[in-house]
PDB file of C-alpha atoms in Angstrom:
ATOM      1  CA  UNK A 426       0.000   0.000   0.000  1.00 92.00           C
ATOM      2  CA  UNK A 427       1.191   3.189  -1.091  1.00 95.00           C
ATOM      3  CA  UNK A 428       0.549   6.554   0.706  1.00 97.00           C
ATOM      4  CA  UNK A 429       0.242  10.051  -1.605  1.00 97.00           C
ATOM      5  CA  UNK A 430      -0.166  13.224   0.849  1.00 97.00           C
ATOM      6  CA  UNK A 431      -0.988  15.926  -2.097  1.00 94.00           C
ATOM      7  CA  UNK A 432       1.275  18.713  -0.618  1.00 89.00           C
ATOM      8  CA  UNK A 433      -0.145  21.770  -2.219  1.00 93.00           C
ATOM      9  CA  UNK A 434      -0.715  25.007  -1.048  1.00 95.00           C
ATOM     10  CA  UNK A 435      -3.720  25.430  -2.833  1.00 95.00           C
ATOM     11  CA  UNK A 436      -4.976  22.106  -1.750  1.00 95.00           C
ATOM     12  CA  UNK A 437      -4.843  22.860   2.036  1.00 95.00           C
ATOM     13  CA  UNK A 438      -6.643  26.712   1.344  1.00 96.00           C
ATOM     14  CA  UNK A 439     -10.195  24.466  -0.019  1.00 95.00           C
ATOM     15  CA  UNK A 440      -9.513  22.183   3.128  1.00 96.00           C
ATOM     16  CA  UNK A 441      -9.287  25.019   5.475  1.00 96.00           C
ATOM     17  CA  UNK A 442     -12.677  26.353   4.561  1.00 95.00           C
ATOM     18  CA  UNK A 443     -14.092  22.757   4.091  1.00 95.00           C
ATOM     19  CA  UNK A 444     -13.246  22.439   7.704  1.00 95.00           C
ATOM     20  CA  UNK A 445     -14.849  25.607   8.820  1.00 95.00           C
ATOM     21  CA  UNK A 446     -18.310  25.408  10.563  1.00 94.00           C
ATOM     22  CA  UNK A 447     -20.067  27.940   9.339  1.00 94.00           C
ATOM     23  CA  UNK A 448     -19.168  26.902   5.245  1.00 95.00           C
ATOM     24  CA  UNK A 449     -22.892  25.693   3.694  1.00 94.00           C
ATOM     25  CA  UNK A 450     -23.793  23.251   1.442  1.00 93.00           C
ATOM     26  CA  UNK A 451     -23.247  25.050  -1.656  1.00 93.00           C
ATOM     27  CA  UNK A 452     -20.028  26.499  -1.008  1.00 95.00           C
ATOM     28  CA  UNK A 453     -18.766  22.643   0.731  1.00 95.00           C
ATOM     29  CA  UNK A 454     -19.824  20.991  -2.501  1.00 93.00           C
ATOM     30  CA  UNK A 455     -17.784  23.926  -4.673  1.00 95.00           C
ATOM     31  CA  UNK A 456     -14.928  23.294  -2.476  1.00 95.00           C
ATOM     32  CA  UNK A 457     -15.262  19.637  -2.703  1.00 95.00           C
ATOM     33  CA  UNK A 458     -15.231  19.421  -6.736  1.00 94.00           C
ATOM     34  CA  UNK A 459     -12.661  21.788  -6.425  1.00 94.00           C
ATOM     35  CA  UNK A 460     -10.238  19.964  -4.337  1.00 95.00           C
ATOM     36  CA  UNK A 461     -11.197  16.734  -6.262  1.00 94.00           C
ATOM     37  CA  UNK A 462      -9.703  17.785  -9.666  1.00 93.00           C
ATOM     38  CA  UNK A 463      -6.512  18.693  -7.318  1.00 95.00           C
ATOM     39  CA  UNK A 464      -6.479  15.410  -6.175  1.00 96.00           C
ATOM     40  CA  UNK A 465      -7.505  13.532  -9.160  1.00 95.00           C
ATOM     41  CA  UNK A 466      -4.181  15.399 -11.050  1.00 93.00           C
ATOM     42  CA  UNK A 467      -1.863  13.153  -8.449  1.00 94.00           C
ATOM     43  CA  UNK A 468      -4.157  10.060  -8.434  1.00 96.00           C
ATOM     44  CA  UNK A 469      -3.979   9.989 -12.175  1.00 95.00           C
ATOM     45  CA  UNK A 470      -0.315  10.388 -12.267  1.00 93.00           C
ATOM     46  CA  UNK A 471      -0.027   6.305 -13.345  1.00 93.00           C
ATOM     47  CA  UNK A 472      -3.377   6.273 -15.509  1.00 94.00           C
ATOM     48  CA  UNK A 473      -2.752   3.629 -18.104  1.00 93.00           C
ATOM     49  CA  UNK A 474      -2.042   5.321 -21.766  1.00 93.00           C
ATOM     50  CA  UNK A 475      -1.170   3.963 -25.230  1.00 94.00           C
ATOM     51  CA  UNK A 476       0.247   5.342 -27.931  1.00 95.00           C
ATOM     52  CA  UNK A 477      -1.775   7.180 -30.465  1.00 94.00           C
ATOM     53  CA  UNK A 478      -0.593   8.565 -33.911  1.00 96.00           C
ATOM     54  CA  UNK A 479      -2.082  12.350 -34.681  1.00 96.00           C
ATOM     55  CA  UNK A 480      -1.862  14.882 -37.662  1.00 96.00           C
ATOM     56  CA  UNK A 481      -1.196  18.578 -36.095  1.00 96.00           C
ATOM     57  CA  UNK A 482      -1.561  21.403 -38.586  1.00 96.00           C
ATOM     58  CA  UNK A 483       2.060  21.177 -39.275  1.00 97.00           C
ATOM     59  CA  UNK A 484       3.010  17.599 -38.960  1.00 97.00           C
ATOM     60  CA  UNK A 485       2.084  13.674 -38.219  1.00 96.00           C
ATOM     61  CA  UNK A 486       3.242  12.925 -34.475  1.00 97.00           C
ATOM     62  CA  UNK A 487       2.773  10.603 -31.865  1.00 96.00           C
ATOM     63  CA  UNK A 488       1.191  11.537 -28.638  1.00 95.00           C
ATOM     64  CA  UNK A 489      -0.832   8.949 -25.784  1.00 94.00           C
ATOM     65  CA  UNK A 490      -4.600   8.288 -25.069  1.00 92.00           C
ATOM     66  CA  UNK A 491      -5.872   6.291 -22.331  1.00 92.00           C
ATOM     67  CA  UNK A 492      -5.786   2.606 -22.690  1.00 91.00           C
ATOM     68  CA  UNK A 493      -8.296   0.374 -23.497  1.00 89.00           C
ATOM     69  CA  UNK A 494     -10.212  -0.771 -21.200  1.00 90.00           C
ATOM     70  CA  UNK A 495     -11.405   2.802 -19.754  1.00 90.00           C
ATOM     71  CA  UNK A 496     -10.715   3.555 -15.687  1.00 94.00           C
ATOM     72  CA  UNK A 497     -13.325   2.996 -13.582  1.00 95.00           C
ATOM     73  CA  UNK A 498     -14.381   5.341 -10.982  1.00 96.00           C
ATOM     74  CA  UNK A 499     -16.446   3.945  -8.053  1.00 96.00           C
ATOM     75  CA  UNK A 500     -18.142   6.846  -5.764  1.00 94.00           C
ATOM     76  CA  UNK A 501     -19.119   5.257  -1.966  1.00 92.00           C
ATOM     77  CA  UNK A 502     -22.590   6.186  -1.750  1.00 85.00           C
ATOM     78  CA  UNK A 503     -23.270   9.129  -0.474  1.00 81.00           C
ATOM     79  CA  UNK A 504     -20.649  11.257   0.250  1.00 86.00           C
ATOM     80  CA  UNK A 505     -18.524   9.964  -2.276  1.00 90.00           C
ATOM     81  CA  UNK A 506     -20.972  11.563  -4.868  1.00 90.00           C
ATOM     82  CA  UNK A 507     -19.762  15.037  -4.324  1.00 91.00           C
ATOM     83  CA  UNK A 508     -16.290  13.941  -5.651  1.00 94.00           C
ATOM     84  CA  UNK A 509     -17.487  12.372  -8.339  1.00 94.00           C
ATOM     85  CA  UNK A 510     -17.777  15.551 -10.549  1.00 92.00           C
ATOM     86  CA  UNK A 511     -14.220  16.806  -9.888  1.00 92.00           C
ATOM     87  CA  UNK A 512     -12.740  13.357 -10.896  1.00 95.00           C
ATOM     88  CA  UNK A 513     -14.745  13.084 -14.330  1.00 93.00           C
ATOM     89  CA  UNK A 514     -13.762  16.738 -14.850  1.00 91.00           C
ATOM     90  CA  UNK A 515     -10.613  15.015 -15.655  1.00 91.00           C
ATOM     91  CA  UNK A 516     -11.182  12.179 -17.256  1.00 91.00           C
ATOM     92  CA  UNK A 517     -14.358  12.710 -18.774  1.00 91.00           C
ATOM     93  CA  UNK A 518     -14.317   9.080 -20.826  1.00 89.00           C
ATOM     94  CA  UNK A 519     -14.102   7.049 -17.719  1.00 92.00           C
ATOM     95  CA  UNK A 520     -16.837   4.611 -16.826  1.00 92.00           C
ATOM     96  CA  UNK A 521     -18.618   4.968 -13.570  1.00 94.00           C
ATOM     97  CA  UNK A 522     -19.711   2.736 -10.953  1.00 92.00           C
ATOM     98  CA  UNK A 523     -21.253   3.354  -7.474  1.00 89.00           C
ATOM     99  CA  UNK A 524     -21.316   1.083  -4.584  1.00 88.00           C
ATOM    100  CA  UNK A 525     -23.309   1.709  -1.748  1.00 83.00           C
ATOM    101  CA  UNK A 526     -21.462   1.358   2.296  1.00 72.00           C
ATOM    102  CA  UNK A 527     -22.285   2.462   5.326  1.00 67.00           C
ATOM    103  CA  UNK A 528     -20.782   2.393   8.638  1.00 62.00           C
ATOM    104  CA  UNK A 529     -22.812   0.648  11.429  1.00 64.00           C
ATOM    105  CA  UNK A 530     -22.918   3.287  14.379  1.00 62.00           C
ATOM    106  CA  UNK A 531     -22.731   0.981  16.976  1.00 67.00           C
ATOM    107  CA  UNK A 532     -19.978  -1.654  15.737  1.00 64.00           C
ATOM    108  CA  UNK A 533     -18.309   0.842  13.090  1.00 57.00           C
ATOM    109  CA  UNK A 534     -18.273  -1.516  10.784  1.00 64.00           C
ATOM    110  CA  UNK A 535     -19.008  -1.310   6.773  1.00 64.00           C
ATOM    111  CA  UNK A 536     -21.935  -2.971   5.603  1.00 70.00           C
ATOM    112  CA  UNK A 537     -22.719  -2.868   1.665  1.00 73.00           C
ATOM    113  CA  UNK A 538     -26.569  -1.697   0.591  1.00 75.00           C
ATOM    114  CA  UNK A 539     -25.937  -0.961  -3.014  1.00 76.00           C
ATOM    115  CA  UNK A 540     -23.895  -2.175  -5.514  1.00 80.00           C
ATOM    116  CA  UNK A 541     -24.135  -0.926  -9.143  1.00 85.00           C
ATOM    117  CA  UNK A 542     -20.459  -2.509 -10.876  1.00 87.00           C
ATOM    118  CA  UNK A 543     -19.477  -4.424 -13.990  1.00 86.00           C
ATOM    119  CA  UNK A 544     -19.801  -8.044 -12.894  1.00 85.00           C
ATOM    120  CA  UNK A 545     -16.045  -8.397 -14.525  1.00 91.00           C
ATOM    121  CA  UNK A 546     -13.251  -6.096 -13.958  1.00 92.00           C
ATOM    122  CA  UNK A 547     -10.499  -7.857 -15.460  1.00 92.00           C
ATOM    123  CA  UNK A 548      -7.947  -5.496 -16.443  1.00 89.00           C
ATOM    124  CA  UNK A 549      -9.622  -2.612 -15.058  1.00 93.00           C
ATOM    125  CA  UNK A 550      -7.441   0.158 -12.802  1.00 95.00           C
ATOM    126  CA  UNK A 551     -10.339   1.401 -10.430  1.00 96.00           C
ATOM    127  CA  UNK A 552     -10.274   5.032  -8.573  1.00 97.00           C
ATOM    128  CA  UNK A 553     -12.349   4.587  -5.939  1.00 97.00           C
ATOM    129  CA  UNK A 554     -13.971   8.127  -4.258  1.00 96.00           C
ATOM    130  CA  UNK A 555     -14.731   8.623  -0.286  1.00 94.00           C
ATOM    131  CA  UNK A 556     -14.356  11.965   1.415  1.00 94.00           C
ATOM    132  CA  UNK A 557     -13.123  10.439   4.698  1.00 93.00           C
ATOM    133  CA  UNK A 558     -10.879   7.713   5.666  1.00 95.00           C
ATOM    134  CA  UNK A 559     -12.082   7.161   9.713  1.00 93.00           C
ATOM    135  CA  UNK A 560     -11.605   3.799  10.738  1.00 91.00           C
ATOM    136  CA  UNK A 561     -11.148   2.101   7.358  1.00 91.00           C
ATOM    137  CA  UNK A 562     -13.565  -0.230   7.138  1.00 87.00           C
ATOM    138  CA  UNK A 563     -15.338   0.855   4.154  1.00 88.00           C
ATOM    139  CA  UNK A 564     -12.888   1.772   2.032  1.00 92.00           C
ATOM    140  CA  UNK A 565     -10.646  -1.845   2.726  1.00 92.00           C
ATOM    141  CA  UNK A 566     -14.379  -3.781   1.963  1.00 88.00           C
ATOM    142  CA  UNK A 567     -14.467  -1.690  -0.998  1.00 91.00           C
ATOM    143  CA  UNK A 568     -11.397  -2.176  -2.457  1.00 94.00           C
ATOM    144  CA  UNK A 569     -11.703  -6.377  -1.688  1.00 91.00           C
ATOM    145  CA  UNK A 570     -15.337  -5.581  -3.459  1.00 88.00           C
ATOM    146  CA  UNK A 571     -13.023  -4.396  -6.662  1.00 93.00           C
ATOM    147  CA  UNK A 572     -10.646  -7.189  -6.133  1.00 93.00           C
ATOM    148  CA  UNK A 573     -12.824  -9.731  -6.072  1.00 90.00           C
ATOM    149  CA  UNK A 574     -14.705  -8.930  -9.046  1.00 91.00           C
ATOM    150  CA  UNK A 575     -10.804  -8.991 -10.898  1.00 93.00           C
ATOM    151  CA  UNK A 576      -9.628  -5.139 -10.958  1.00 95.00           C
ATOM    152  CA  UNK A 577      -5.689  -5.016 -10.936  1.00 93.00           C
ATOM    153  CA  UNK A 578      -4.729  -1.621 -10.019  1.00 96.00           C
ATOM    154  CA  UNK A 579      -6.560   0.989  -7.232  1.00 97.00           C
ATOM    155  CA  UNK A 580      -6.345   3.871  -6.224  1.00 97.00           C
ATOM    156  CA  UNK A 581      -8.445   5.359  -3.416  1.00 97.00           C
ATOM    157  CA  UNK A 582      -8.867   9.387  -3.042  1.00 97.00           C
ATOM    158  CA  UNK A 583     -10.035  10.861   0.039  1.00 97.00           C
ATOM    159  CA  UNK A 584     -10.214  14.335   1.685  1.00 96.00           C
ATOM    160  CA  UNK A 585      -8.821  13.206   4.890  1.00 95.00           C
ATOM    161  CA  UNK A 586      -7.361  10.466   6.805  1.00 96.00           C
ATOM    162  CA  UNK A 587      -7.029   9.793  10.227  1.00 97.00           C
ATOM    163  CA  UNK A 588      -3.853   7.623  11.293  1.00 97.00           C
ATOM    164  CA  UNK A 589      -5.853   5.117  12.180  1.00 96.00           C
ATOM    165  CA  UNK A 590      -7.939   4.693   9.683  1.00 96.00           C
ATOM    166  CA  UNK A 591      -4.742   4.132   7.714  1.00 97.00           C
ATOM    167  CA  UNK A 592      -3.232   1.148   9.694  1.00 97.00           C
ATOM    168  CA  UNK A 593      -6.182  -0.263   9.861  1.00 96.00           C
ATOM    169  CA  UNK A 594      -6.630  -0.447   5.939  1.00 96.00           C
ATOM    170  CA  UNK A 595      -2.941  -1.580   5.333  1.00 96.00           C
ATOM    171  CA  UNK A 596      -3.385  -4.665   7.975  1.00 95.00           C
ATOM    172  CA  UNK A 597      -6.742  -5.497   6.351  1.00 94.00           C
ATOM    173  CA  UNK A 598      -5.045  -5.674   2.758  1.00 94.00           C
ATOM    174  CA  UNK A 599      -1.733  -6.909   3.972  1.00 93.00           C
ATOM    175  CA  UNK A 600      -2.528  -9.785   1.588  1.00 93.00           C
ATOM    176  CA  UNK A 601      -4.002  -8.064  -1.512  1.00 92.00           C
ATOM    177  CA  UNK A 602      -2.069  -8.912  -4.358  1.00 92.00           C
ATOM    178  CA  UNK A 603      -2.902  -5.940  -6.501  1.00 94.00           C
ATOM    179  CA  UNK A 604      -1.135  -2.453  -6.555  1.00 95.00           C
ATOM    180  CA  UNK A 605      -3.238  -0.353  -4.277  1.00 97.00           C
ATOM    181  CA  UNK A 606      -2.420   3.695  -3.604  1.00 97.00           C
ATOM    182  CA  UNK A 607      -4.410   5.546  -1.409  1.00 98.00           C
ATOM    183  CA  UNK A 608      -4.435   9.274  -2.578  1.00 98.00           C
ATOM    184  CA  UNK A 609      -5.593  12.290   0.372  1.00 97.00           C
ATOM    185  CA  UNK A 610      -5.500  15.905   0.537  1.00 97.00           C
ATOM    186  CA  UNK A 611      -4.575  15.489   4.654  1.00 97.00           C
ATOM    187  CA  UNK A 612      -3.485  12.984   7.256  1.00 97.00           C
ATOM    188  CA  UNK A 613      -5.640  14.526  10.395  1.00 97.00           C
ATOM    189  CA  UNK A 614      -4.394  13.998  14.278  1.00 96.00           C
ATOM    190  CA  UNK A 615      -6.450  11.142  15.599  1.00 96.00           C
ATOM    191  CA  UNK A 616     -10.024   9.430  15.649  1.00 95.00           C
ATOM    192  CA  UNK A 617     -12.262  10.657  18.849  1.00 93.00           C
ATOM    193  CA  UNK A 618     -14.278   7.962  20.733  1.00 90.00           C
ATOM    194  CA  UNK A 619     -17.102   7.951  18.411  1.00 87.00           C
ATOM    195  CA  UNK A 620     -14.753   7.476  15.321  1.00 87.00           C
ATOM    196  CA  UNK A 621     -14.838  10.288  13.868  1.00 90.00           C
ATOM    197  CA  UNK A 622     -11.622  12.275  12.815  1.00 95.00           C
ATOM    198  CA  UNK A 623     -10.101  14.941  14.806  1.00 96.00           C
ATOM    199  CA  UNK A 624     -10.006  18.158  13.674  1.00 96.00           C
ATOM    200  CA  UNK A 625     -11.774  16.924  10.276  1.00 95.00           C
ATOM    201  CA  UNK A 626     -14.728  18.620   9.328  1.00 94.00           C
ATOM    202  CA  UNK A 627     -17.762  16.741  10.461  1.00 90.00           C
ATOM    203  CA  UNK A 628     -19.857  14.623   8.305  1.00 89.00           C
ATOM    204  CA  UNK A 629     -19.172  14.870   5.114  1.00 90.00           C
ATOM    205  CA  UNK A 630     -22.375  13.385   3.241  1.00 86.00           C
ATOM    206  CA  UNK A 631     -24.172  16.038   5.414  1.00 90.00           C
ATOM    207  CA  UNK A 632     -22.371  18.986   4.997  1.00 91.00           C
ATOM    208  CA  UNK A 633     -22.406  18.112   0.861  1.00 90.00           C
ATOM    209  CA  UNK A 634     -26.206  17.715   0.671  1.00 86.00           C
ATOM    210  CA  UNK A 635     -27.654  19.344   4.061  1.00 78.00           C
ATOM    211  CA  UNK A 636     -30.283  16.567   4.883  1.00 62.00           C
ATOM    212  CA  UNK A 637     -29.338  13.921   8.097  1.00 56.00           C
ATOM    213  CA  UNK A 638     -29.771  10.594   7.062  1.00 45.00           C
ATOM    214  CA  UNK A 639     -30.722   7.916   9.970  1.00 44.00           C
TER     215      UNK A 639
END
């Protein structure tokens, strides 16, 4: 498991103001997209290409396009949603796929309520989207979910991470046989008692769309 900390300074101005209370729902979902594209420019850094033969106005050259077959990018329902427009900003002929996983309040662990994937993802290099990496147990399900159903390169991209949620993610997929790079704007101080991360900037899926969801 790799580890990307997107050191920019422009990158830690959108999380400032994602962080601050009193940002609403239309400016946190601006700042979201935002912050995405940064992120999706280092996530993308290994995005498979091929060779592809061009006529400018002056000569015949050789440039790249993305390889066949086309990334996959797999939003975690909900939150992951408002990252999903910043990431197809840049590469607007990916495929998308959503999965569906939410964290039990009482055991904190994932459990899966939607999934909406190709059935084969031989081949396929897979970004997968989730604002916050807490205590890892959605995004390591998630990436086994990808794994499973044969995808041979991930990356994951997230706002934040807390420490924990890290180690926790690199002993579940201690095994995974697959190159997997976790991509974040911020590695935040700790997880409090209820598992959320410390400072980080609440809930995320709230803050994006405004509505509580039981």
């Amino acid at each position: 498991m790799r580890v990307i900390v997107a050191d920019h300074p422009l990158i830690a101005h959108k999380l400032t103001y994602l962080r601050a209370q009193e940002t609403d729902s239309p400016t946190f979902r601006r700042l979201t997209e935002e912050l995405m594209t940064l992120l999706a420019y280092e996530a993308t850094r290994e995005v498979r290409v091929e060779p592809f033969a061009i006529q400018t106005p002056v000569a015949p050259t050789e440039g790249i396009k993305l390889s066949t077959p086309k990334p996959l990018i797999v939003p975690i329902l909900r939150a992951g949603l408002g990252m999903l427009e910043g990431m197809v900003r840049l590469l607007p002929s990916a495929e998308v796929g959503f999965l569906g996983m939410a964290r039990d309040e009482e055991t904190l662990e994932a459990v899966t309520y939607a999934n909406r994937l190709p059935d084969d993802l031989s081949g396929r290099q897979c970004y997968v989207l989730d604002p916050m990496l807490a205590t890892g147990g959605t995004l390591a399900m998630s990436v086994r979910y990808l794994v499973d159903r044969g995808a041979d390169d991930i990356t994951a991209v997230t706002l934040l991470c807390a420490p924990e949620g890290i180690e926790a993610v690199e002993r579940e997929l201690a095994d995974l046989d697959v190159p997997f790079t976790l991509v974040t704007g911020a590695i935040d101080e700790r997880l409090d008692d209820n598992g959320y991360i410390v400072p980080g900037l609440g809930d995320a899926g709230d803050r994006l769309y405004g509505v509580a969801v039981q």
